[in-house]
CSV table of N, CA and C in Angstrom, one decimal:
chain,number,residue,atom,x,y,z
Q,1,MET,N,80.4,87.0,99.0
Q,1,MET,CA,80.8,86.4,97.7
Q,1,MET,C,80.9,87.4,96.6
Q,2,LEU,N,82.0,87.4,95.9
Q,2,LEU,CA,82.2,88.4,94.8
Q,2,LEU,C,81.4,87.9,93.6
Q,3,SER,N,80.8,88.9,92.9
Q,3,SER,CA,80.1,88.6,91.7
Q,3,SER,C,80.6,89.5,90.6
Q,4,VAL,N,80.9,89.0,89.5
Q,4,VAL,CA,81.4,89.8,88.4
Q,4,VAL,C,80.2,90.6,87.9
Q,5,ASP,N,79.0,90.1,88.0
Q,5,ASP,CA,77.8,90.8,87.6
Q,5,ASP,C,77.7,92.2,88.3
Q,6,GLY,N,77.9,92.2,89.6
Q,6,GLY,CA,77.8,93.5,90.3
Q,6,GLY,C,79.1,94.3,90.2
Q,7,LEU,N,80.2,93.6,90.1
Q,7,LEU,CA,81.5,94.3,90.2
Q,7,LEU,C,81.7,95.1,88.9
Q,8,HIS,N,81.3,94.7,87.8
Q,8,HIS,CA,81.7,95.4,86.5
Q,8,HIS,C,81.1,96.8,86.4
Q,9,LYS,N,80.1,97.1,87.2
Q,9,LYS,CA,79.6,98.5,87.2
Q,9,LYS,C,80.4,99.4,88.1
Q,10,ASP,N,81.3,98.9,88.9
Q,10,ASP,CA,82.1,99.6,89.8
Q,10,ASP,C,83.3,100.3,89.1
Q,11,VAL,N,83.5,101.6,89.4
Q,11,VAL,CA,84.6,102.3,88.7
Q,11,VAL,C,86.0,101.7,89.2
Q,12,ASP,N,86.0,101.0,90.3
Q,12,ASP,CA,87.3,100.5,90.8
Q,12,ASP,C,87.2,98.9,90.7
Q,13,ALA,N,86.5,98.4,89.7
Q,13,ALA,CA,86.3,97.0,89.6
Q,13,ALA,C,87.6,96.2,89.5
Q,14,ALA,N,88.5,96.6,88.6
Q,14,ALA,CA,89.8,95.8,88.5
Q,14,ALA,C,90.6,95.8,89.8
Q,15,SER,N,90.7,97.0,90.4
Q,15,SER,CA,91.4,97.1,91.6
Q,15,SER,C,90.8,96.2,92.7
Q,16,LYS,N,89.5,96.3,92.8
Q,16,LYS,CA,88.8,95.5,93.9
Q,16,LYS,C,89.0,94.0,93.6
Q,17,LEU,N,88.9,93.6,92.3
Q,17,LEU,CA,89.1,92.2,92.0
Q,17,LEU,C,90.5,91.7,92.3
Q,18,VAL,N,91.5,92.5,92.1
Q,18,VAL,CA,92.9,92.2,92.5
Q,18,VAL,C,93.0,91.9,94.0
Q,19,GLN,N,92.4,92.8,94.7
Q,19,GLN,CA,92.4,92.7,96.2
Q,19,GLN,C,91.7,91.5,96.6
Q,20,VAL,N,90.5,91.2,96.1
Q,20,VAL,CA,89.8,90.0,96.5
Q,20,VAL,C,90.6,88.7,96.1
Q,21,LEU,N,91.2,88.7,94.9
Q,21,LEU,CA,92.0,87.5,94.6
Q,21,LEU,C,93.2,87.3,95.5
Q,22,ALA,N,93.9,88.4,95.8
Q,22,ALA,CA,95.0,88.3,96.7
Q,22,ALA,C,94.6,87.8,98.1
Q,23,GLU,N,93.5,88.3,98.6
Q,23,GLU,CA,93.0,87.9,99.9
Q,23,GLU,C,92.4,86.5,99.9
Q,24,THR,N,91.8,86.1,98.8
Q,24,THR,CA,91.1,84.8,98.7
Q,24,THR,C,92.1,83.6,98.5
Q,25,PHE,N,93.2,83.9,97.8
Q,25,PHE,CA,94.2,82.9,97.5
Q,25,PHE,C,95.6,83.1,98.1
Q,26,PRO,N,95.7,83.3,99.4
Q,26,PRO,CA,97.0,83.6,99.9
Q,26,PRO,C,98.0,82.5,99.8
Q,27,GLN,N,97.5,81.2,99.7
Q,27,GLN,CA,98.3,80.1,99.6
Q,27,GLN,C,99.0,80.0,98.2
Q,28,LEU,N,98.5,80.8,97.3
Q,28,LEU,CA,99.1,80.8,95.9
Q,28,LEU,C,100.1,81.9,95.8
Q,29,ASP,N,100.5,82.5,96.9
Q,29,ASP,CA,101.4,83.7,96.9
Q,29,ASP,C,100.9,84.9,96.2
Q,30,TRP,N,99.6,85.1,96.2
Q,30,TRP,CA,99.0,86.2,95.5
Q,30,TRP,C,99.1,87.4,96.4
Q,31,GLN,N,99.5,87.3,97.6
Q,31,GLN,CA,99.7,88.4,98.5
Q,31,GLN,C,101.2,88.7,98.4
Q,32,ASP,N,101.6,89.3,97.2
Q,32,ASP,CA,102.9,89.5,96.9
Q,32,ASP,C,103.3,90.9,97.4
Q,33,ILE,N,103.8,90.9,98.7
Q,33,ILE,CA,104.2,92.1,99.3
Q,33,ILE,C,105.6,92.1,99.8
Q,34,GLY,N,106.4,93.1,99.4
Q,34,GLY,CA,107.8,93.2,99.8
Q,34,GLY,C,107.9,94.3,100.7
Q,35,LYS,N,109.2,94.5,101.2
Q,35,LYS,CA,109.4,95.7,102.1
Q,35,LYS,C,110.7,96.4,101.5
Q,36,LEU,N,110.6,97.7,101.5
Q,36,LEU,CA,111.7,98.5,101.0
Q,36,LEU,C,111.8,99.7,102.0
Q,37,GLY,N,112.9,99.8,102.6
Q,37,GLY,CA,113.1,100.9,103.6
Q,37,GLY,C,112.2,100.7,104.8
Q,38,GLY,N,111.8,99.5,105.1
Q,38,GLY,CA,110.9,99.2,106.2
Q,38,GLY,C,109.4,99.4,105.8
Q,39,LEU,N,109.1,99.9,104.6
Q,39,LEU,CA,107.7,100.1,104.2
Q,39,LEU,C,107.2,99.0,103.3
Q,40,PRO,N,105.9,98.7,103.4
Q,40,PRO,CA,105.4,97.6,102.5
Q,40,PRO,C,105.3,98.1,101.1
Q,41,VAL,N,105.6,97.2,100.2
Q,41,VAL,CA,105.4,97.4,98.7
Q,41,VAL,C,104.5,96.3,98.2
Q,42,PHE,N,103.3,96.7,97.8
Q,42,PHE,CA,102.3,95.8,97.4
Q,42,PHE,C,102.4,95.5,95.9
Q,43,PHE,N,102.9,94.4,95.5
Q,43,PHE,CA,103.0,94.1,94.0
Q,43,PHE,C,101.8,93.4,93.5
Q,44,TYR,N,101.3,92.3,94.2
Q,44,TYR,CA,100.1,91.6,93.8
Q,44,TYR,C,100.2,91.2,92.3
Q,45,LYS,N,101.4,90.8,91.8
Q,45,LYS,CA,101.6,90.5,90.4
Q,45,LYS,C,100.7,89.5,89.8
Q,46,LYS,N,100.6,88.3,90.5
Q,46,LYS,CA,99.7,87.3,89.9
Q,46,LYS,C,98.3,87.6,89.9
Q,47,ALA,N,97.8,88.3,90.9
Q,47,ALA,CA,96.4,88.7,90.9
Q,47,ALA,C,96.1,89.7,89.8
Q,48,GLN,N,97.1,90.7,89.7
Q,48,GLN,CA,96.9,91.7,88.6
Q,48,GLN,C,97.0,91.0,87.2
Q,49,SER,N,97.8,90.0,87.1
Q,49,SER,CA,97.9,89.3,85.8
Q,49,SER,C,96.6,88.6,85.4
Q,50,VAL,N,96.0,88.0,86.4
Q,50,VAL,CA,94.7,87.3,86.2
Q,50,VAL,C,93.7,88.3,85.7
Q,51,VAL,N,93.6,89.4,86.5
Q,51,VAL,CA,92.6,90.5,86.1
Q,51,VAL,C,92.9,91.0,84.7
Q,52,ASN,N,94.1,91.3,84.4
Q,52,ASN,CA,94.5,91.8,83.1
Q,52,ASN,C,94.1,90.8,82.0
Q,53,GLU,N,94.4,89.5,82.2
Q,53,GLU,CA,94.0,88.5,81.3
Q,53,GLU,C,92.5,88.4,81.0
Q,54,LEU,N,91.8,88.5,82.1
Q,54,LEU,CA,90.3,88.5,82.0
Q,54,LEU,C,89.9,89.6,81.1
Q,55,TYR,N,90.4,90.8,81.4
Q,55,TYR,CA,90.1,92.0,80.6
Q,55,TYR,C,90.5,91.8,79.1
Q,56,GLU,N,91.7,91.4,78.9
Q,56,GLU,CA,92.2,91.3,77.5
Q,56,GLU,C,91.4,90.3,76.7
Q,57,ARG,N,91.1,89.2,77.3
Q,57,ARG,CA,90.5,88.1,76.5
Q,57,ARG,C,89.0,88.3,76.4
Q,58,LEU,N,88.3,89.0,77.4
Q,58,LEU,CA,86.9,89.0,77.4
Q,58,LEU,C,86.2,90.3,77.3
Q,59,HIS,N,86.8,91.4,77.4
Q,59,HIS,CA,86.1,92.7,77.5
Q,59,HIS,C,85.3,93.1,76.3
Q,60,ARG,N,85.8,92.6,75.1
Q,60,ARG,CA,85.0,92.9,73.9
Q,60,ARG,C,83.8,92.1,73.7
Q,61,ARG,N,83.8,90.9,74.3
Q,61,ARG,CA,82.7,89.9,74.1
Q,61,ARG,C,81.7,90.0,75.3
Q,62,ASP,N,82.2,90.4,76.5
Q,62,ASP,CA,81.4,90.4,77.7
Q,62,ASP,C,81.6,91.6,78.5
Q,63,GLY,N,80.7,92.6,78.5
Q,63,GLY,CA,80.9,93.8,79.2
Q,63,GLY,C,81.2,93.8,80.6
Q,64,ARG,N,80.9,92.6,81.3
Q,64,ARG,CA,81.3,92.5,82.7
Q,64,ARG,C,82.8,92.5,82.9
Q,65,PHE,N,83.5,92.3,81.9
Q,65,PHE,CA,85.0,92.3,82.0
Q,65,PHE,C,85.6,93.6,81.4
Q,66,ALA,N,84.8,94.5,81.1
Q,66,ALA,CA,85.4,95.8,80.6
Q,66,ALA,C,85.6,96.7,81.8
Q,67,PHE,N,86.5,96.4,82.6
Q,67,PHE,CA,86.8,97.1,83.9
Q,67,PHE,C,87.2,98.5,83.6
Q,68,PRO,N,86.5,99.5,84.1
Q,68,PRO,CA,86.8,100.9,83.8
Q,68,PRO,C,88.2,101.3,84.3
Q,69,ASP,N,88.7,100.7,85.3
Q,69,ASP,CA,90.0,101.1,85.9
Q,69,ASP,C,91.1,100.2,85.5
Q,70,ILE,N,91.0,99.4,84.4
Q,70,ILE,CA,92.0,98.5,84.0
Q,70,ILE,C,93.4,99.2,83.8
Q,71,LYS,N,93.4,100.4,83.4
Q,71,LYS,CA,94.6,101.1,83.1
Q,71,LYS,C,95.3,101.6,84.4
Q,72,MET,N,94.6,101.5,85.5
Q,72,MET,CA,95.2,101.9,86.8
Q,72,MET,C,96.0,100.8,87.4
Q,73,LEU,N,95.9,99.6,86.9
Q,73,LEU,CA,96.8,98.5,87.5
Q,73,LEU,C,98.2,98.8,87.2
Q,74,ALA,N,99.1,98.2,88.1
Q,74,ALA,CA,100.5,98.4,87.9
Q,74,ALA,C,101.0,97.5,86.8
Q,75,ALA,N,102.1,97.9,86.2
Q,75,ALA,CA,102.7,97.1,85.2
Q,75,ALA,C,103.1,95.7,85.8
Q,76,ASN,N,103.0,94.7,84.9
Q,76,ASN,CA,103.5,93.4,85.3
Q,76,ASN,C,105.0,93.3,85.0
Q,77,VAL,N,105.8,93.3,86.0
Q,77,VAL,CA,107.2,93.2,85.7
Q,77,VAL,C,107.8,91.9,86.2
Q,78,ASP,N,108.6,91.4,85.4
Q,78,ASP,CA,109.3,90.1,85.7
Q,78,ASP,C,110.8,90.3,85.3
Q,79,PRO,N,111.6,89.3,85.5
Q,79,PRO,CA,113.1,89.5,85.2
Q,79,PRO,C,113.3,89.9,83.7
Q,80,LEU,N,112.5,89.5,82.8
Q,80,LEU,CA,112.7,89.9,81.4
Q,80,LEU,C,112.5,91.4,81.2
Q,81,VAL,N,111.3,91.9,81.7
Q,81,VAL,CA,111.0,93.3,81.6
Q,81,VAL,C,112.1,94.1,82.3
Q,82,ILE,N,112.5,93.7,83.5
Q,82,ILE,CA,113.6,94.4,84.2
Q,82,ILE,C,114.9,94.4,83.4
Q,83,SER,N,115.2,93.3,82.7
Q,83,SER,CA,116.5,93.3,82.0
Q,83,SER,C,116.4,94.2,80.8
Q,84,VAL,N,115.2,94.3,80.1
Q,84,VAL,CA,115.1,95.2,79.0
Q,84,VAL,C,115.2,96.7,79.5
Q,85,LEU,N,114.6,97.0,80.6
Q,85,LEU,CA,114.7,98.3,81.2
Q,85,LEU,C,116.1,98.7,81.6
Q,86,ARG,N,116.8,97.7,82.1
Q,86,ARG,CA,118.3,97.9,82.4
Q,86,ARG,C,119.0,98.2,81.1
Q,87,ARG,N,118.8,97.4,80.1
Q,87,ARG,CA,119.5,97.5,78.8
Q,87,ARG,C,119.3,98.9,78.2
Q,88,GLU,N,118.1,99.4,78.4
Q,88,GLU,CA,117.7,100.7,77.8
Q,88,GLU,C,118.1,101.9,78.8
Q,89,HIS,N,118.7,101.5,79.9
Q,89,HIS,CA,119.2,102.5,80.9
Q,89,HIS,C,118.0,103.3,81.5
Q,90,VAL,N,116.9,102.6,81.6
Q,90,VAL,CA,115.7,103.2,82.3
Q,90,VAL,C,115.8,102.8,83.7
Q,91,VAL,N,116.2,101.6,84.1
Q,91,VAL,CA,116.4,101.2,85.4
Q,91,VAL,C,117.9,101.0,85.6
Q,92,LYS,N,118.4,101.7,86.6
Q,92,LYS,CA,119.8,101.7,86.8
Q,92,LYS,C,120.1,101.1,88.2
Q,93,THR,N,121.2,100.4,88.3
Q,93,THR,CA,121.5,99.7,89.6
Q,93,THR,C,122.9,100.2,90.0
Q,94,THR,N,123.3,99.8,91.2
Q,94,THR,CA,124.6,100.0,91.7
Q,94,THR,C,125.6,99.1,90.9
Q,95,LEU,N,126.8,99.4,90.8
Q,95,LEU,CA,127.8,98.5,90.2
Q,95,LEU,C,127.8,97.2,90.8
Q,96,GLU,N,127.7,97.1,92.1
Q,96,GLU,CA,127.7,95.9,92.9
Q,96,GLU,C,126.5,95.0,92.5
Q,97,LEU,N,125.3,95.6,92.4
Q,97,LEU,CA,124.1,94.8,92.0
Q,97,LEU,C,124.2,94.4,90.5
Q,98,ALA,N,124.7,95.3,89.7
Q,98,ALA,CA,124.8,95.0,88.3
Q,98,ALA,C,125.8,93.8,88.1
Q,99,THR,N,126.8,93.7,88.8
Q,99,THR,CA,127.8,92.6,88.8
Q,99,THR,C,127.1,91.3,89.2
Q,100,GLN,N,126.3,91.4,90.3
Q,100,GLN,CA,125.6,90.2,90.8
Q,100,GLN,C,124.6,89.7,89.7
Q,101,LEU,N,123.9,90.6,89.1
Q,101,LEU,CA,122.9,90.3,88.1
Q,101,LEU,C,123.6,89.6,86.9
Q,102,ASP,N,124.7,90.2,86.5
Q,102,ASP,CA,125.4,89.7,85.3
Q,102,ASP,C,126.1,88.4,85.5
Q,103,LEU,N,126.4,88.1,86.8
Q,103,LEU,CA,127.0,86.8,87.2
Q,103,LEU,C,125.9,85.8,87.5
Q,104,HIS,N,124.6,86.2,87.4
Q,104,HIS,CA,123.5,85.3,87.7
Q,104,HIS,C,123.5,84.9,89.2
Q,105,THR,N,124.0,85.7,90.0
Q,105,THR,CA,123.9,85.4,91.5
Q,105,THR,C,122.5,85.6,91.9
Q,106,PRO,N,121.9,84.5,92.5
Q,106,PRO,CA,120.5,84.6,92.9
Q,106,PRO,C,120.2,85.7,93.9
Q,107,LEU,N,119.1,86.4,93.8
Q,107,LEU,CA,118.7,87.4,94.7
Q,107,LEU,C,117.6,86.7,95.6
Q,108,PRO,N,117.7,86.9,96.9
Q,108,PRO,CA,116.7,86.3,97.8
Q,108,PRO,C,115.3,86.9,97.6
Q,109,ARG,N,114.3,86.1,97.6
Q,109,ARG,CA,112.9,86.5,97.5
Q,109,ARG,C,112.6,87.5,98.6
Q,110,GLY,N,112.1,88.7,98.1
Q,110,GLY,CA,111.7,89.7,99.1
Q,110,GLY,C,112.9,90.5,99.7
Q,111,GLY,N,114.1,90.2,99.2
Q,111,GLY,CA,115.3,90.9,99.7
Q,111,GLY,C,115.3,92.3,99.1
Q,112,PRO,N,116.1,93.2,99.7
Q,112,PRO,CA,116.1,94.6,99.3
Q,112,PRO,C,116.4,94.8,97.8
Q,113,ALA,N,117.3,94.0,97.2
Q,113,ALA,CA,117.6,94.2,95.8
Q,113,ALA,C,116.5,93.7,94.9
Q,114,GLU,N,115.9,92.6,95.2
Q,114,GLU,CA,114.8,92.1,94.4
Q,114,GLU,C,113.6,93.0,94.5
Q,115,VAL,N,113.3,93.5,95.6
Q,115,VAL,CA,112.1,94.4,95.8
Q,115,VAL,C,112.4,95.7,95.1
Q,116,ALA,N,113.6,96.2,95.3
Q,116,ALA,CA,114.0,97.5,94.6
Q,116,ALA,C,113.9,97.4,93.1
Q,117,LEU,N,114.4,96.3,92.5
Q,117,LEU,CA,114.4,96.2,91.1
Q,117,LEU,C,113.0,96.2,90.6
Q,118,ARG,N,112.1,95.4,91.2
Q,118,ARG,CA,110.7,95.3,90.8
Q,118,ARG,C,110.0,96.7,90.9
Q,119,ALA,N,110.2,97.3,92.1
Q,119,ALA,CA,109.6,98.6,92.3
Q,119,ALA,C,110.1,99.7,91.3
Q,120,ALA,N,111.4,99.7,91.1
Q,120,ALA,CA,112.0,100.6,90.1
Q,120,ALA,C,111.4,100.4,88.7
Q,121,ALA,N,111.2,99.2,88.3
Q,121,ALA,CA,110.7,98.9,87.0
Q,121,ALA,C,109.2,99.4,86.9
Q,122,ILE,N,108.4,99.1,87.9
Q,122,ILE,CA,107.0,99.6,88.0
Q,122,ILE,C,107.0,101.1,87.9
Q,123,ALA,N,107.8,101.7,88.7
Q,123,ALA,CA,107.8,103.2,88.8
Q,123,ALA,C,108.2,103.8,87.4
Q,124,ALA,N,109.2,103.2,86.8
Q,124,ALA,CA,109.7,103.6,85.5
Q,124,ALA,C,108.5,103.5,84.4
Q,125,LEU,N,107.8,102.4,84.4
Q,125,LEU,CA,106.7,102.3,83.5
Q,125,LEU,C,105.6,103.2,83.8
Q,126,GLU,N,105.3,103.5,85.1
Q,126,GLU,CA,104.4,104.6,85.4
Q,126,GLU,C,104.8,105.9,84.8
Q,127,ASP,N,106.1,106.3,85.0
Q,127,ASP,CA,106.5,107.5,84.5
Q,127,ASP,C,106.5,107.6,83.0
Q,128,ILE,N,106.8,106.5,82.3
Q,128,ILE,CA,106.8,106.5,80.8
Q,128,ILE,C,105.3,106.7,80.3
Q,129,ALA,N,104.4,106.0,81.0
Q,129,ALA,CA,103.0,106.1,80.6
Q,129,ALA,C,102.5,107.5,80.9
Q,130,SER,N,102.9,108.1,82.0
Q,130,SER,CA,102.5,109.5,82.2
Q,130,SER,C,103.0,110.5,81.1
Q,131,ILE,N,104.2,110.3,80.7
Q,131,ILE,CA,104.8,111.1,79.6
Q,131,ILE,C,104.0,110.9,78.4
Q,132,GLY,N,103.7,109.6,78.1
Q,132,GLY,CA,102.9,109.3,76.9
Q,132,GLY,C,101.6,109.9,76.9
Q,133,LYS,N,100.9,109.9,78.0
Q,133,LYS,CA,99.6,110.5,78.2
Q,133,LYS,C,99.7,112.0,77.9
Q,134,MET,N,100.7,112.7,78.5
Q,134,MET,CA,100.9,114.1,78.3
Q,134,MET,C,101.1,114.4,76.8
Q,135,ARG,N,101.6,113.5,76.1
Q,135,ARG,CA,101.8,113.7,74.6
Q,135,ARG,C,100.7,113.2,73.8
Q,136,GLY,N,99.6,112.8,74.4
Q,136,GLY,CA,98.4,112.4,73.7
Q,136,GLY,C,98.2,111.0,73.4
Q,137,TYR,N,99.1,110.1,73.9
Q,137,TYR,CA,99.0,108.7,73.6
Q,137,TYR,C,98.1,108.0,74.7
Q,138,ASP,N,97.3,107.0,74.2
Q,138,ASP,CA,96.5,106.3,75.1
Q,138,ASP,C,97.3,105.0,75.6
Q,139,VAL,N,98.0,105.2,76.6
Q,139,VAL,CA,99.0,104.1,77.0
Q,139,VAL,C,98.9,104.0,78.6
Q,140,SER,N,99.1,102.8,79.0
Q,140,SER,CA,99.1,102.6,80.5
Q,140,SER,C,100.3,101.8,80.9
Q,141,PRO,N,100.7,101.8,82.1
Q,141,PRO,CA,101.8,101.0,82.6
Q,141,PRO,C,101.6,99.5,82.2
Q,142,VAL,N,100.4,99.0,82.4
Q,142,VAL,CA,100.2,97.6,82.0
Q,142,VAL,C,100.4,97.3,80.6
Q,143,MET,N,100.0,98.2,79.7
Q,143,MET,CA,100.2,98.0,78.3
Q,143,MET,C,101.7,98.0,77.9
Q,144,LEU,N,102.4,99.0,78.6
Q,144,LEU,CA,103.9,99.1,78.3
Q,144,LEU,C,104.6,97.8,78.8
Q,145,GLY,N,104.3,97.3,80.0
Q,145,GLY,CA,104.9,96.1,80.5
Q,145,GLY,C,104.6,94.9,79.6
Q,146,ASN,N,103.4,94.8,79.2
Q,146,ASN,CA,103.0,93.7,78.3
Q,146,ASN,C,103.8,93.8,76.9
Q,147,TYR,N,103.9,95.0,76.4
Q,147,TYR,CA,104.6,95.2,75.1
Q,147,TYR,C,106.1,94.9,75.3
Q,148,ILE,N,106.7,95.3,76.4
Q,148,ILE,CA,108.1,95.0,76.6
Q,148,ILE,C,108.3,93.5,76.7
Q,149,TRP,N,107.4,92.9,77.4
Q,149,TRP,CA,107.6,91.4,77.6
Q,149,TRP,C,107.4,90.7,76.3
Q,150,ALA,N,106.3,91.0,75.6
Q,150,ALA,CA,105.9,90.3,74.4
Q,150,ALA,C,106.8,90.6,73.2
Q,151,CYS,N,107.2,91.9,73.1
Q,151,CYS,CA,107.9,92.3,71.8
Q,151,CYS,C,109.4,92.6,72.1
Q,152,LEU,N,109.7,93.6,72.8
Q,152,LEU,CA,111.1,94.0,73.0
Q,152,LEU,C,111.9,93.0,73.7
Q,153,GLY,N,111.3,92.3,74.6
Q,153,GLY,CA,112.1,91.2,75.3
Q,153,GLY,C,112.4,90.0,74.5
Q,154,GLN,N,111.7,89.9,73.4
Q,154,GLN,CA,111.9,88.7,72.6
Q,154,GLN,C,112.9,88.9,71.4
Q,155,ILE,N,113.3,90.2,71.2
Q,155,ILE,CA,114.2,90.5,70.1
Q,155,ILE,C,115.6,90.8,70.8
Q,156,ASP,N,116.6,90.8,70.0
Q,156,ASP,CA,117.9,91.2,70.4
Q,156,ASP,C,118.3,90.5,71.7
Q,157,LYS,N,118.0,89.3,71.8
Q,157,LYS,CA,118.3,88.5,73.1
Q,157,LYS,C,119.8,88.6,73.5
Q,158,PRO,N,120.7,88.6,72.5
Q,158,PRO,CA,122.1,88.7,72.9
Q,158,PRO,C,122.4,90.1,73.6
Q,159,LEU,N,121.6,91.1,73.2
Q,159,LEU,CA,121.9,92.4,73.7
Q,159,LEU,C,121.3,92.7,75.1
Q,160,CYS,N,120.4,91.8,75.5
Q,160,CYS,CA,119.7,92.0,76.8
Q,160,CYS,C,120.7,91.8,78.0
Q,161,PHE,N,120.5,92.6,79.0
Q,161,PHE,CA,121.2,92.4,80.2
Q,161,PHE,C,120.7,91.1,80.8
Q,162,ALA,N,121.5,90.5,81.6
Q,162,ALA,CA,121.1,89.2,82.3
Q,162,ALA,C,119.9,89.5,83.1
Q,163,ARG,N,119.0,88.5,83.1
Q,163,ARG,CA,117.8,88.6,83.9
Q,163,ARG,C,118.2,88.2,85.3
Q,164,HIS,N,117.6,88.8,86.3
Q,164,HIS,CA,117.9,88.4,87.7
Q,164,HIS,C,117.3,87.1,88.0
Q,165,VAL,N,118.0,86.4,88.9
Q,165,VAL,CA,117.5,85.0,89.3
Q,165,VAL,C,117.1,85.1,90.7
Q,166,THR,N,115.8,84.6,91.0
Q,166,THR,CA,115.3,84.5,92.3
Q,166,THR,C,114.7,83.1,92.4
Q,167,LYS,N,115.4,82.2,92.9
Q,167,LYS,CA,115.1,80.8,92.9
Q,167,LYS,C,113.9,80.4,93.8
Q,168,ASP,N,113.8,81.1,94.9
Q,168,ASP,CA,112.8,80.8,95.9
Q,168,ASP,C,111.5,81.6,95.8
Q,169,THR,N,111.1,82.0,94.6
Q,169,THR,CA,109.9,82.8,94.4
Q,169,THR,C,108.9,82.1,93.5
Q,170,THR,N,107.6,82.4,93.8
Q,170,THR,CA,106.5,81.9,92.9
Q,170,THR,C,105.9,83.1,92.3
Q,171,PHE,N,106.4,84.3,92.5
Q,171,PHE,CA,105.8,85.5,92.1
Q,171,PHE,C,105.9,85.7,90.6
Q,172,TYR,N,106.9,85.2,90.0
Q,172,TYR,CA,107.1,85.3,88.5
Q,172,TYR,C,107.9,84.1,88.0
């Protein structure tokens, strides 16, 4: 049985909690794993979102939720974040995929295009955070993803690229 009391002292607490949630609640699609080029891509978006929310809401009031490795979690990307990254030319697609996205053609859950878009957005935010750290900014991929979703994605809506549609998913 997992205990937050014991977990919070662990330097890998957030990562371990994500893993435990994904393994404990597979029926909730928390084992969010795609394949790209035949290799598994572990997103675990919902589990990471829960751990991030626990941290954001509770770490200042309860030290058990001040996870030392919170900045190591992957960015939470969804269609809005991906559309902003496309708009800013951070994530690029083939002309064929761009046309599909712009026409709101549904992408199959776990299909190569859907997995590639999500993976590209996560990798882009990892790279941006690394550049920020080299320049002295205290930034993480999770922080960037949250900022894009909460701020940039909510402005200039007419200028956003179309969000991709994946009707058969519960991941986002």
